[in-house]
mmCIF file of C-alpha atoms and ligand atoms in Angstrom:
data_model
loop_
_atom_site.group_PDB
_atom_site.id
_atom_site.type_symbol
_atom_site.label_atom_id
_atom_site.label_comp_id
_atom_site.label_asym_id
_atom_site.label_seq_id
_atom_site.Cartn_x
_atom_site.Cartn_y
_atom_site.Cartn_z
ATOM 1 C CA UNK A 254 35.427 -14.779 22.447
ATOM 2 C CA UNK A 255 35.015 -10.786 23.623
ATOM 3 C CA UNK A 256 31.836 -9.757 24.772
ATOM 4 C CA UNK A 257 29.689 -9.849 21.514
ATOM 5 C CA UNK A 258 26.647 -7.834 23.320
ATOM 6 C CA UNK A 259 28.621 -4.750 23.106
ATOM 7 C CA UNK A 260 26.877 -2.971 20.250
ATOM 8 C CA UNK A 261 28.770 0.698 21.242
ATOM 9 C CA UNK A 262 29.736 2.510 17.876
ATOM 10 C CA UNK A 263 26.789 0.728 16.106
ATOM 11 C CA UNK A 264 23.669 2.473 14.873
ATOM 12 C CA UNK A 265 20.699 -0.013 14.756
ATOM 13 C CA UNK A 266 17.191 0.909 13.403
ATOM 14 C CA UNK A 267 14.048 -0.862 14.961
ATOM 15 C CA UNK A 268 10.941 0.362 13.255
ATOM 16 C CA UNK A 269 7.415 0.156 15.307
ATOM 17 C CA UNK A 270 9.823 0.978 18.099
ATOM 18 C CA UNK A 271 7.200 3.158 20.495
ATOM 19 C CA UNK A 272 5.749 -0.308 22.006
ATOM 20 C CA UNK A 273 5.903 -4.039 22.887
ATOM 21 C CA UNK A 274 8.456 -6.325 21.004
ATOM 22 C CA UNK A 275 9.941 -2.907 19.370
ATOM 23 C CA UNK A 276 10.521 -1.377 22.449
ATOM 24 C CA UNK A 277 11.917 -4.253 24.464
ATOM 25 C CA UNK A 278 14.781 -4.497 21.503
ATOM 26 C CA UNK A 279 15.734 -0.576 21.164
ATOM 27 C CA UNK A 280 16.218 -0.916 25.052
ATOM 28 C CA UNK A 281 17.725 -3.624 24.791
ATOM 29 C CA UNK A 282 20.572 -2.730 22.310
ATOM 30 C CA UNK A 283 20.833 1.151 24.036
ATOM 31 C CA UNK A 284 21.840 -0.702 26.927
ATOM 32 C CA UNK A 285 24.739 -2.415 25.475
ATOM 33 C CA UNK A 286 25.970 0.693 23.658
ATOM 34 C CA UNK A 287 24.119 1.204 20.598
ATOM 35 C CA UNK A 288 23.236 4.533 18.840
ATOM 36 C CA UNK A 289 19.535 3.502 18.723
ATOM 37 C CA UNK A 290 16.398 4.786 16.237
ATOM 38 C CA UNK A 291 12.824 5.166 17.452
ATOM 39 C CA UNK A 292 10.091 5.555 15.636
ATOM 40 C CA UNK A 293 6.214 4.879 14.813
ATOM 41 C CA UNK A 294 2.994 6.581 14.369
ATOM 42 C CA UNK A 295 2.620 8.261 17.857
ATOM 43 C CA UNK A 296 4.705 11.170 18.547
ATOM 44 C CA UNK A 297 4.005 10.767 22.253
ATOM 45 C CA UNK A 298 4.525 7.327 22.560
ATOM 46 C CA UNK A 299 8.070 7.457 20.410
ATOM 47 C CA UNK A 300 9.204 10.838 22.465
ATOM 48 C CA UNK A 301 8.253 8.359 25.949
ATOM 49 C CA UNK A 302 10.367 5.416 24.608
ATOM 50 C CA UNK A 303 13.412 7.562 23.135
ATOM 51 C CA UNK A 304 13.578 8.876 26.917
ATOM 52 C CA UNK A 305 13.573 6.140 28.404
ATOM 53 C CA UNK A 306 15.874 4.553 25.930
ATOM 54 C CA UNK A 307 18.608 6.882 26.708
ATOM 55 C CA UNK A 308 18.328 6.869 30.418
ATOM 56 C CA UNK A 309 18.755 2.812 29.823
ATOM 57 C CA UNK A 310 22.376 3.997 27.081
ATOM 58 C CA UNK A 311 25.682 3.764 29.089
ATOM 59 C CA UNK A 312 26.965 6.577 28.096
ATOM 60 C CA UNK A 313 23.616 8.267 28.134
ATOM 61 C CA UNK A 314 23.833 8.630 24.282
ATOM 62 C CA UNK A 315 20.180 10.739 22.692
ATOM 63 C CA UNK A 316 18.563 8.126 20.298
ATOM 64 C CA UNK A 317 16.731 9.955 17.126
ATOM 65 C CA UNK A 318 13.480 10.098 17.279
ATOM 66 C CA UNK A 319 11.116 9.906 14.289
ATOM 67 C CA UNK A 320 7.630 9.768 13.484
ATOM 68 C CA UNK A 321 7.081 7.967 10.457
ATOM 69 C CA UNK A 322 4.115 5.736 8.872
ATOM 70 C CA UNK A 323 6.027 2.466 7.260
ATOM 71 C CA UNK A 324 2.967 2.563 4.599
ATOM 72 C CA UNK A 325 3.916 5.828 3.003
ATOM 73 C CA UNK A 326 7.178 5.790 1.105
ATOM 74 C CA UNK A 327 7.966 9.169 2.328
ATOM 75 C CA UNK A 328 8.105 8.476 5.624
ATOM 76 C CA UNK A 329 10.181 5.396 5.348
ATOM 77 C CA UNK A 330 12.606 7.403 2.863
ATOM 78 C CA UNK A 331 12.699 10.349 5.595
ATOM 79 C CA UNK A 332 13.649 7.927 8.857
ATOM 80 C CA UNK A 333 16.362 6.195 6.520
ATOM 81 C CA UNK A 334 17.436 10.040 5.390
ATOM 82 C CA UNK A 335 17.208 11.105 9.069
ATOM 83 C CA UNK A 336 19.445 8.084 10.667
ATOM 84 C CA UNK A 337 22.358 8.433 8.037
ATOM 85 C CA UNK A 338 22.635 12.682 8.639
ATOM 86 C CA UNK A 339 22.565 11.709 12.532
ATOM 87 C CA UNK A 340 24.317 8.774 13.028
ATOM 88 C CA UNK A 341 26.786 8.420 9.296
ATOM 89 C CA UNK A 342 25.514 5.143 9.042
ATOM 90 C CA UNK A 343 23.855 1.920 9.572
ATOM 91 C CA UNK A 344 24.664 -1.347 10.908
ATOM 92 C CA UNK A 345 21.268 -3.273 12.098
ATOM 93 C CA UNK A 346 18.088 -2.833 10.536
ATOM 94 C CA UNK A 347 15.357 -4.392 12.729
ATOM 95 C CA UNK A 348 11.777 -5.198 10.653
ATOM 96 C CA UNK A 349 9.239 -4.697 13.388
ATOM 97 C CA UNK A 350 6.532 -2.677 12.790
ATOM 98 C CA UNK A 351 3.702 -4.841 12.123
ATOM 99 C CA UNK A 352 0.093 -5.093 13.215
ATOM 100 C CA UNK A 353 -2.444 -8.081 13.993
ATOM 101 C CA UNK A 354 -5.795 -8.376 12.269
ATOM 102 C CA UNK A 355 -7.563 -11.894 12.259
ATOM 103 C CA UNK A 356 -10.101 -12.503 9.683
ATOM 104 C CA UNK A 357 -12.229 -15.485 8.695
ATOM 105 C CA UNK A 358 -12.163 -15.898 4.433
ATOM 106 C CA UNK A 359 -15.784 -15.632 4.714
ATOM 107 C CA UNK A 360 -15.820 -12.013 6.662
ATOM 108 C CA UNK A 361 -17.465 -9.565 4.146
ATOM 109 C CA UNK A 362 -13.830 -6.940 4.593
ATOM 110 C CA UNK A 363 -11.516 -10.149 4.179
ATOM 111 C CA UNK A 364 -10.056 -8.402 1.635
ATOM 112 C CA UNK A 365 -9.595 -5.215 3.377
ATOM 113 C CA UNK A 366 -7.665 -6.479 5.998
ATOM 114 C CA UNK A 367 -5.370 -8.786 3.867
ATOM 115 C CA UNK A 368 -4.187 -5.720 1.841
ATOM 116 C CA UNK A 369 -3.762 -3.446 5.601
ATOM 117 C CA UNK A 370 -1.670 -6.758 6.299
ATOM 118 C CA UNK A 371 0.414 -7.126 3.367
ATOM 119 C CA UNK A 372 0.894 -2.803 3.352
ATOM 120 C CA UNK A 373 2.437 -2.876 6.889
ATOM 121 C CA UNK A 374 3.447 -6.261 7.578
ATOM 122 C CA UNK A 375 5.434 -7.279 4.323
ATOM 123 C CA UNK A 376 5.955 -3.740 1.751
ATOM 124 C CA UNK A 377 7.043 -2.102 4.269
ATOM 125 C CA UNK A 378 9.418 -4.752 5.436
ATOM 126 C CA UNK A 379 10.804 -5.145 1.628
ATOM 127 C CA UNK A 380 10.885 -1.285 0.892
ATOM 128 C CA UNK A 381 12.909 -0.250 4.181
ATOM 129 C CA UNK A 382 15.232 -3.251 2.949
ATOM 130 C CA UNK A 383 15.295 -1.956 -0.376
ATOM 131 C CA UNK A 384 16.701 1.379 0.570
ATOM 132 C CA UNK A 385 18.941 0.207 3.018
ATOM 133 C CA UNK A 386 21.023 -2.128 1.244
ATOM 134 C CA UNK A 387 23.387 0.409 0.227
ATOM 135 C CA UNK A 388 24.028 1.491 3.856
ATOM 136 C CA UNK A 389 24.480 -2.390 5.541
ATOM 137 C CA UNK A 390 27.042 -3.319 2.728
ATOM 138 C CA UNK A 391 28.797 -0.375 3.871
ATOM 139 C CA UNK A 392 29.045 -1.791 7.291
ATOM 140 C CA UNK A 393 29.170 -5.369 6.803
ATOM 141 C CA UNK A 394 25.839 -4.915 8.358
ATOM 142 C CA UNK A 395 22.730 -7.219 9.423
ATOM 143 C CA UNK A 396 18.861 -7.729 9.222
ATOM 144 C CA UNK A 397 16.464 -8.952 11.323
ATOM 145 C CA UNK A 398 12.594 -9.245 10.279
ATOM 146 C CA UNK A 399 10.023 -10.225 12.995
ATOM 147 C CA UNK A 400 8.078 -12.631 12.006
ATOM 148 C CA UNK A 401 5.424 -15.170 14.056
ATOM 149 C CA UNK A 402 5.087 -18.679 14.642
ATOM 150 C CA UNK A 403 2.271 -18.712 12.675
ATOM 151 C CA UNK A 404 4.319 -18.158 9.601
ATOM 152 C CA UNK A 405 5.004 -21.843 10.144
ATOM 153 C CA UNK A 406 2.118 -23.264 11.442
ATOM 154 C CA UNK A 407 -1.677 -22.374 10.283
ATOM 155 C CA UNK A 408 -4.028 -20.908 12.743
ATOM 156 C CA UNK A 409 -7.407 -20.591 12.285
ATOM 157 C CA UNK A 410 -8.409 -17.022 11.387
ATOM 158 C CA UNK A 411 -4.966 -16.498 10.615
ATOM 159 C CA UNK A 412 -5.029 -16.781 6.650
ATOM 160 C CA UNK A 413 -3.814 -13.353 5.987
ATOM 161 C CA UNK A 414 -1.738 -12.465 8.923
ATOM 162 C CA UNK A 415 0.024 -16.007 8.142
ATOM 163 C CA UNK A 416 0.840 -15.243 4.715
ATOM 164 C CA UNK A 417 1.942 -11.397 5.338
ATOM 165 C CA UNK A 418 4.513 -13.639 7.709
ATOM 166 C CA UNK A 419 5.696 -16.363 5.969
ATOM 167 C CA UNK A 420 6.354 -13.968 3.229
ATOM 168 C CA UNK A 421 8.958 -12.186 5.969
ATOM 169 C CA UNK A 422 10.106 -15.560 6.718
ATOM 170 C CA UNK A 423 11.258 -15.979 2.257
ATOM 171 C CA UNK A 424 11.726 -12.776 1.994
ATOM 172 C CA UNK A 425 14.981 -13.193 4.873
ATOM 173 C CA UNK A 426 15.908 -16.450 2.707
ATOM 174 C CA UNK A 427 16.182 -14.730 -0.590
ATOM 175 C CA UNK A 428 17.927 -11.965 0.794
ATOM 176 C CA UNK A 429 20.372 -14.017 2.672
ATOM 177 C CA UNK A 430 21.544 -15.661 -0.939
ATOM 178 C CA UNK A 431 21.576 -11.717 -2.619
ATOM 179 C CA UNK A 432 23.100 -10.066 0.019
ATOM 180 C CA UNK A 433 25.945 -12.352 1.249
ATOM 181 C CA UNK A 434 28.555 -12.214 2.099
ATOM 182 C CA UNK A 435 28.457 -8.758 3.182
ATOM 183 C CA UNK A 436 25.152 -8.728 5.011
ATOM 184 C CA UNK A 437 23.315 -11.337 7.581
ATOM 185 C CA UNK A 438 19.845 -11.800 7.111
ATOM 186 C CA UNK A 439 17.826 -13.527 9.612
ATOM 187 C CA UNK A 440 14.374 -13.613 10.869
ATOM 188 C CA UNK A 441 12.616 -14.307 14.274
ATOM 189 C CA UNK A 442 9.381 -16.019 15.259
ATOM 190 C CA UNK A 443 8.340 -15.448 18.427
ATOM 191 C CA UNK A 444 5.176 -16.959 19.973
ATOM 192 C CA UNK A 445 2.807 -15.176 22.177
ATOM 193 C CA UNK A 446 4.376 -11.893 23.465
ATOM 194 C CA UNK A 447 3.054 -9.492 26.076
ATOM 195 C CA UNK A 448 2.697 -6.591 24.404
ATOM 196 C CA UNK A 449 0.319 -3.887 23.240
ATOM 197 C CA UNK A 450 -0.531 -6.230 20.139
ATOM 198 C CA UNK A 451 -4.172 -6.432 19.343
ATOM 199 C CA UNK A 452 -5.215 -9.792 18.575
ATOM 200 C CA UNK A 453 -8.813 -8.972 17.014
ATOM 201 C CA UNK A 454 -7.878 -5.912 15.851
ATOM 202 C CA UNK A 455 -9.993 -4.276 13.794
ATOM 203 C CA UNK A 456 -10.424 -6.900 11.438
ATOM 204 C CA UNK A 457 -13.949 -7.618 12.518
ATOM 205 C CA UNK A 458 -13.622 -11.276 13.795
ATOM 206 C CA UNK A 459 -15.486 -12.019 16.825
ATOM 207 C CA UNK A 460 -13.230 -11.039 19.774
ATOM 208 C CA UNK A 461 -14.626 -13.777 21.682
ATOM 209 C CA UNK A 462 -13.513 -16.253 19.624
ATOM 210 C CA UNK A 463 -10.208 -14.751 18.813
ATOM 211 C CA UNK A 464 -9.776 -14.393 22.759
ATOM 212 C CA UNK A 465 -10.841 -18.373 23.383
ATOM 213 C CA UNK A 466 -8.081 -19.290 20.609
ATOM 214 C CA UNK A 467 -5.614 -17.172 22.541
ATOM 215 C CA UNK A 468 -6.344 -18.833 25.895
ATOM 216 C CA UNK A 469 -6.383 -22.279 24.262
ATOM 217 C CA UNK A 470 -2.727 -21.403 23.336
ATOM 218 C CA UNK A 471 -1.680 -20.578 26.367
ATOM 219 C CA UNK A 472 -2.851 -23.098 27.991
ATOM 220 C CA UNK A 473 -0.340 -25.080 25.309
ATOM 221 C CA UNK A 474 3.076 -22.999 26.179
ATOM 222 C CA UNK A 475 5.343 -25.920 27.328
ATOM 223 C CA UNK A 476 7.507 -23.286 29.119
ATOM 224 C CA UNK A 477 3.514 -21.859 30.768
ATOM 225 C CA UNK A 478 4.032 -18.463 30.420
ATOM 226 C CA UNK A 479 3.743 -15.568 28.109
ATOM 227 C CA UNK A 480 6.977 -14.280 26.436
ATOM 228 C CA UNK A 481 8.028 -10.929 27.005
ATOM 229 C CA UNK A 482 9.531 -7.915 24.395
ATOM 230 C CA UNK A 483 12.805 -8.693 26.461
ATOM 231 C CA UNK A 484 12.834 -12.602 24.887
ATOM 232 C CA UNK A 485 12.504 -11.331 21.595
ATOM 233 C CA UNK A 486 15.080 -8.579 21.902
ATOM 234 C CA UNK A 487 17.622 -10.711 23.061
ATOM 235 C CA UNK A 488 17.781 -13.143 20.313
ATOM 236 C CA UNK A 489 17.661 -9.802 18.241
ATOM 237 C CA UNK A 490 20.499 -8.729 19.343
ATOM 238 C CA UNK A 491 22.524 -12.760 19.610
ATOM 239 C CA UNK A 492 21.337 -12.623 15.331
ATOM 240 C CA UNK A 493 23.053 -9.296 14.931
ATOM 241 C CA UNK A 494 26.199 -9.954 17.402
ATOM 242 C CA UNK A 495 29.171 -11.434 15.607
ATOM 243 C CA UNK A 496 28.807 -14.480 18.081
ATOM 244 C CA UNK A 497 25.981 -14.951 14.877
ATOM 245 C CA UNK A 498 29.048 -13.770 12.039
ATOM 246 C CA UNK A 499 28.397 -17.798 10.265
ATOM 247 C CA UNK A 500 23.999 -17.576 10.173
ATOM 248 C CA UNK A 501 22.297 -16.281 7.697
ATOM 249 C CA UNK A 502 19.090 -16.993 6.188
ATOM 250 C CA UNK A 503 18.051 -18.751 9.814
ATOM 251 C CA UNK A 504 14.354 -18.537 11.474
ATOM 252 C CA UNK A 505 15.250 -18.128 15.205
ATOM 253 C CA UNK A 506 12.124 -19.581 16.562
ATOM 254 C CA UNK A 507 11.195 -17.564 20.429
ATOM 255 C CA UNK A 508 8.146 -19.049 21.716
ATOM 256 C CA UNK A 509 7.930 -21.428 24.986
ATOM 257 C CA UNK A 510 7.763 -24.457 22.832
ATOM 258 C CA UNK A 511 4.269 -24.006 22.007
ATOM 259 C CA UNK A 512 5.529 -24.612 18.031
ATOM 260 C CA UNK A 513 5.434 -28.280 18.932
ATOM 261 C CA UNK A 514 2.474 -28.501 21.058
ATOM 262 C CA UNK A 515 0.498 -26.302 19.163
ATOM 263 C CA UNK A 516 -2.094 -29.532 19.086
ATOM 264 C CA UNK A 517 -4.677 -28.138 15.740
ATOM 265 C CA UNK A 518 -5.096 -24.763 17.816
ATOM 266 C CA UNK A 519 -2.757 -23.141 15.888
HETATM 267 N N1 NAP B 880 2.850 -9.851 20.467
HETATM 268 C C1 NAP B 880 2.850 -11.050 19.908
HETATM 269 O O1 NAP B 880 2.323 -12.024 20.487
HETATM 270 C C2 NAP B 880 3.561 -11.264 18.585
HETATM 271 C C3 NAP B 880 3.794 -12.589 18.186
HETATM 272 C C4 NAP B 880 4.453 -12.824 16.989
HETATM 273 C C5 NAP B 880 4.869 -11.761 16.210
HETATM 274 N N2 NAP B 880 4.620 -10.473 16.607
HETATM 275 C C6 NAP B 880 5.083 -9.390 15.739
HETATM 276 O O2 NAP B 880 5.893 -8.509 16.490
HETATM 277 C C7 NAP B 880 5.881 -7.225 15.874
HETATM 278 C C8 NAP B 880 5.657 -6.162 16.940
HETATM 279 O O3 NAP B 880 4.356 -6.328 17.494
HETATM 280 P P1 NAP B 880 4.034 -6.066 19.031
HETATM 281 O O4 NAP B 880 3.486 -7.310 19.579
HETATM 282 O O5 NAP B 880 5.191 -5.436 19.700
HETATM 283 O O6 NAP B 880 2.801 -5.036 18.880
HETATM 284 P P2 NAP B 880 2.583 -3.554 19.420
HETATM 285 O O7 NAP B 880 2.887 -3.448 20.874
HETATM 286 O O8 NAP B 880 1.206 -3.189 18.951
HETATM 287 O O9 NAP B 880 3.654 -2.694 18.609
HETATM 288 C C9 NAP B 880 3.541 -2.498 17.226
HETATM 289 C C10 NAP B 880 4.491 -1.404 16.789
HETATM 290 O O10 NAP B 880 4.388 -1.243 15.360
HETATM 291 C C11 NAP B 880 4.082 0.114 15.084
HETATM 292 N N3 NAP B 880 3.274 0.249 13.873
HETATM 293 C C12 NAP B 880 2.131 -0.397 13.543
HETATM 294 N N4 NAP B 880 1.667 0.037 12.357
HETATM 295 C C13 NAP B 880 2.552 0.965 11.920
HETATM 296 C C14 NAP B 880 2.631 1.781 10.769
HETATM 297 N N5 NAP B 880 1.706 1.742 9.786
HETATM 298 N N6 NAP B 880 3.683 2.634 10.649
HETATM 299 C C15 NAP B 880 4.621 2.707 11.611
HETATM 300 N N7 NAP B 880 4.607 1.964 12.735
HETATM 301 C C16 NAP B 880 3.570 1.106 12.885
HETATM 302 C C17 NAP B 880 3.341 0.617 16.313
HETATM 303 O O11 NAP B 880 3.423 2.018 16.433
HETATM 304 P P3 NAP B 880 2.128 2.996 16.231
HETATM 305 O O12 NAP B 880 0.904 2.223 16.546
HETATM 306 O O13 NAP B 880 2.375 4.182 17.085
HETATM 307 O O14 NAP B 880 2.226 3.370 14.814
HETATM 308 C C18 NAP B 880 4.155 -0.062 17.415
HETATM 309 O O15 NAP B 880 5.335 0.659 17.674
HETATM 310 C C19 NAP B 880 4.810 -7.268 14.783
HETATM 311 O O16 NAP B 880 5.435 -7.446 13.526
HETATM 312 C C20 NAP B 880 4.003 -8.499 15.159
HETATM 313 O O17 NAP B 880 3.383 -9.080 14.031
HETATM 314 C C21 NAP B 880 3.970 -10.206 17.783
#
């Protein structure tokens, strides 16, 4: 019944934090009163957000910052090391970090780029979970993976990306049955998002055609325009609120509709 956006006290972790759908939802939670973690690849780009991120705090709180690669178990073991000696603890763990390579089955470095996809878009996903555990059941706490549409739909080109998402997507559903009742586990799909997200990557597909598939979606959003980080966040931060205390195990689906109209384009 009380405001369940007010996150002060909690300490959430969003990794690939220093742009697009990570950045709109460490903002997003800073501003209702979180202790907030950046991090990602680019020191410059994670030391731009975390100032920004505190201006946006309340009570002007400092966020840690951390560099970190989610493909080396080092780093991952460092930013969960790093957020317990600053903060104590850990309430909302935020999958994120996650990159987008298309690649037809018949490209010579298929391969290649279904490993780089499974590496940063799924491992790193289970391993941050897997040392983290510990820490949520100490808060009652909650995760949310990021996921995609196409987790639930095929799209062309999409083989690997698709799979390195729908294993997110049973990956939250497993977890949900392990980890209850002590910690939510939910996942959201969002649709097209404006961000700094690379559609062709460097996987090697043809940008042109990767680009005529993206406008052919678009043209397909019932709601006809493009989601931003913002749309994301806040169903990020409804699936970690206790207005969300009786879902677990849930796909929140963000996406202007285009699930349903997706028409063989996706
Ligand atoms: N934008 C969309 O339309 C869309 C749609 C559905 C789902 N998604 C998903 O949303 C998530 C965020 O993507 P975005 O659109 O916000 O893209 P983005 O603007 O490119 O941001 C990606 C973030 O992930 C970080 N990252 C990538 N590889 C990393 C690595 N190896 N180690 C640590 N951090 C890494 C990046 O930081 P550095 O590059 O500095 O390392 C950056 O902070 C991804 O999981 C993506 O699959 C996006």
């Amino acid at each position: 019944m009380v405001n369940g956006r007010d996150f002060t006290g909690k300490v959430v972790l969003v990794t690939g934090s220093s742009s697009g759908i990570g950045e709109g939802i460490v903002k997003l939670f800073s501003a209702l009163g979180a202790n907030v973690v950046v991090t990602g690849r680019k020191a410059d780009q994670v030391k731009r957000v975390a100032q920004e991120v505190q201006d946006l705090s309340p009570k002007k709180l400092k966020p840690l910052a951390v560099v970190a690669d989610v493909t080396k178990n080092g780093d991952l073991n460092n930013l969960l090391n790093q957020t317990i000696k600053t903060f104590g603890k850990l309430d909302v763990l935020v999958n994120n970090a996650g990159v987008g390579m298309f690649s037809h089955i018949k490209d010579p470095n298929f391969m290649k780029v279904f490993d780089t996809l499974i590496r940063v878009n799924l491992r790193a996903y289970l391993k941050l979970t897997h040392l983290a555990v510990p820490y949520l059941e100490a808060t009652n706490g909650s995760i949310v993976s990021i996921s995609s549409i196409v987790a639930l739909v095929p799209m062309k080109l999409g083989t690997a990306y698709s799979i390195s998402k729908a294993g997110a997507d049973i990956m939250t559903k497993t977890l949900a049955l392990e980890l209850g009742p002590r910690i939510r586990v939910n996942a959201i799909n969002p649709g097209m998002t404006q961000t700094n997200f690379d559609a062709s990557g460097n996987s090697g597909a043809d940008p042109a055609l990767v680009q005529k598939i993206v406008t052919e979606m678009f043209g397909r959003v019932p709601l006809q325009k493009v989601g931003q980080p913002l749309d994301v966040a806040n169903g990020v931060a409804f699936l970690a609120s206790n207005d969300a205390q009786y879902i677990t195990g849930a796909n929140l689906v963000i996406d202007g509709g285009i699930l349903y109209n997706s028409g063989g384009i996706l």
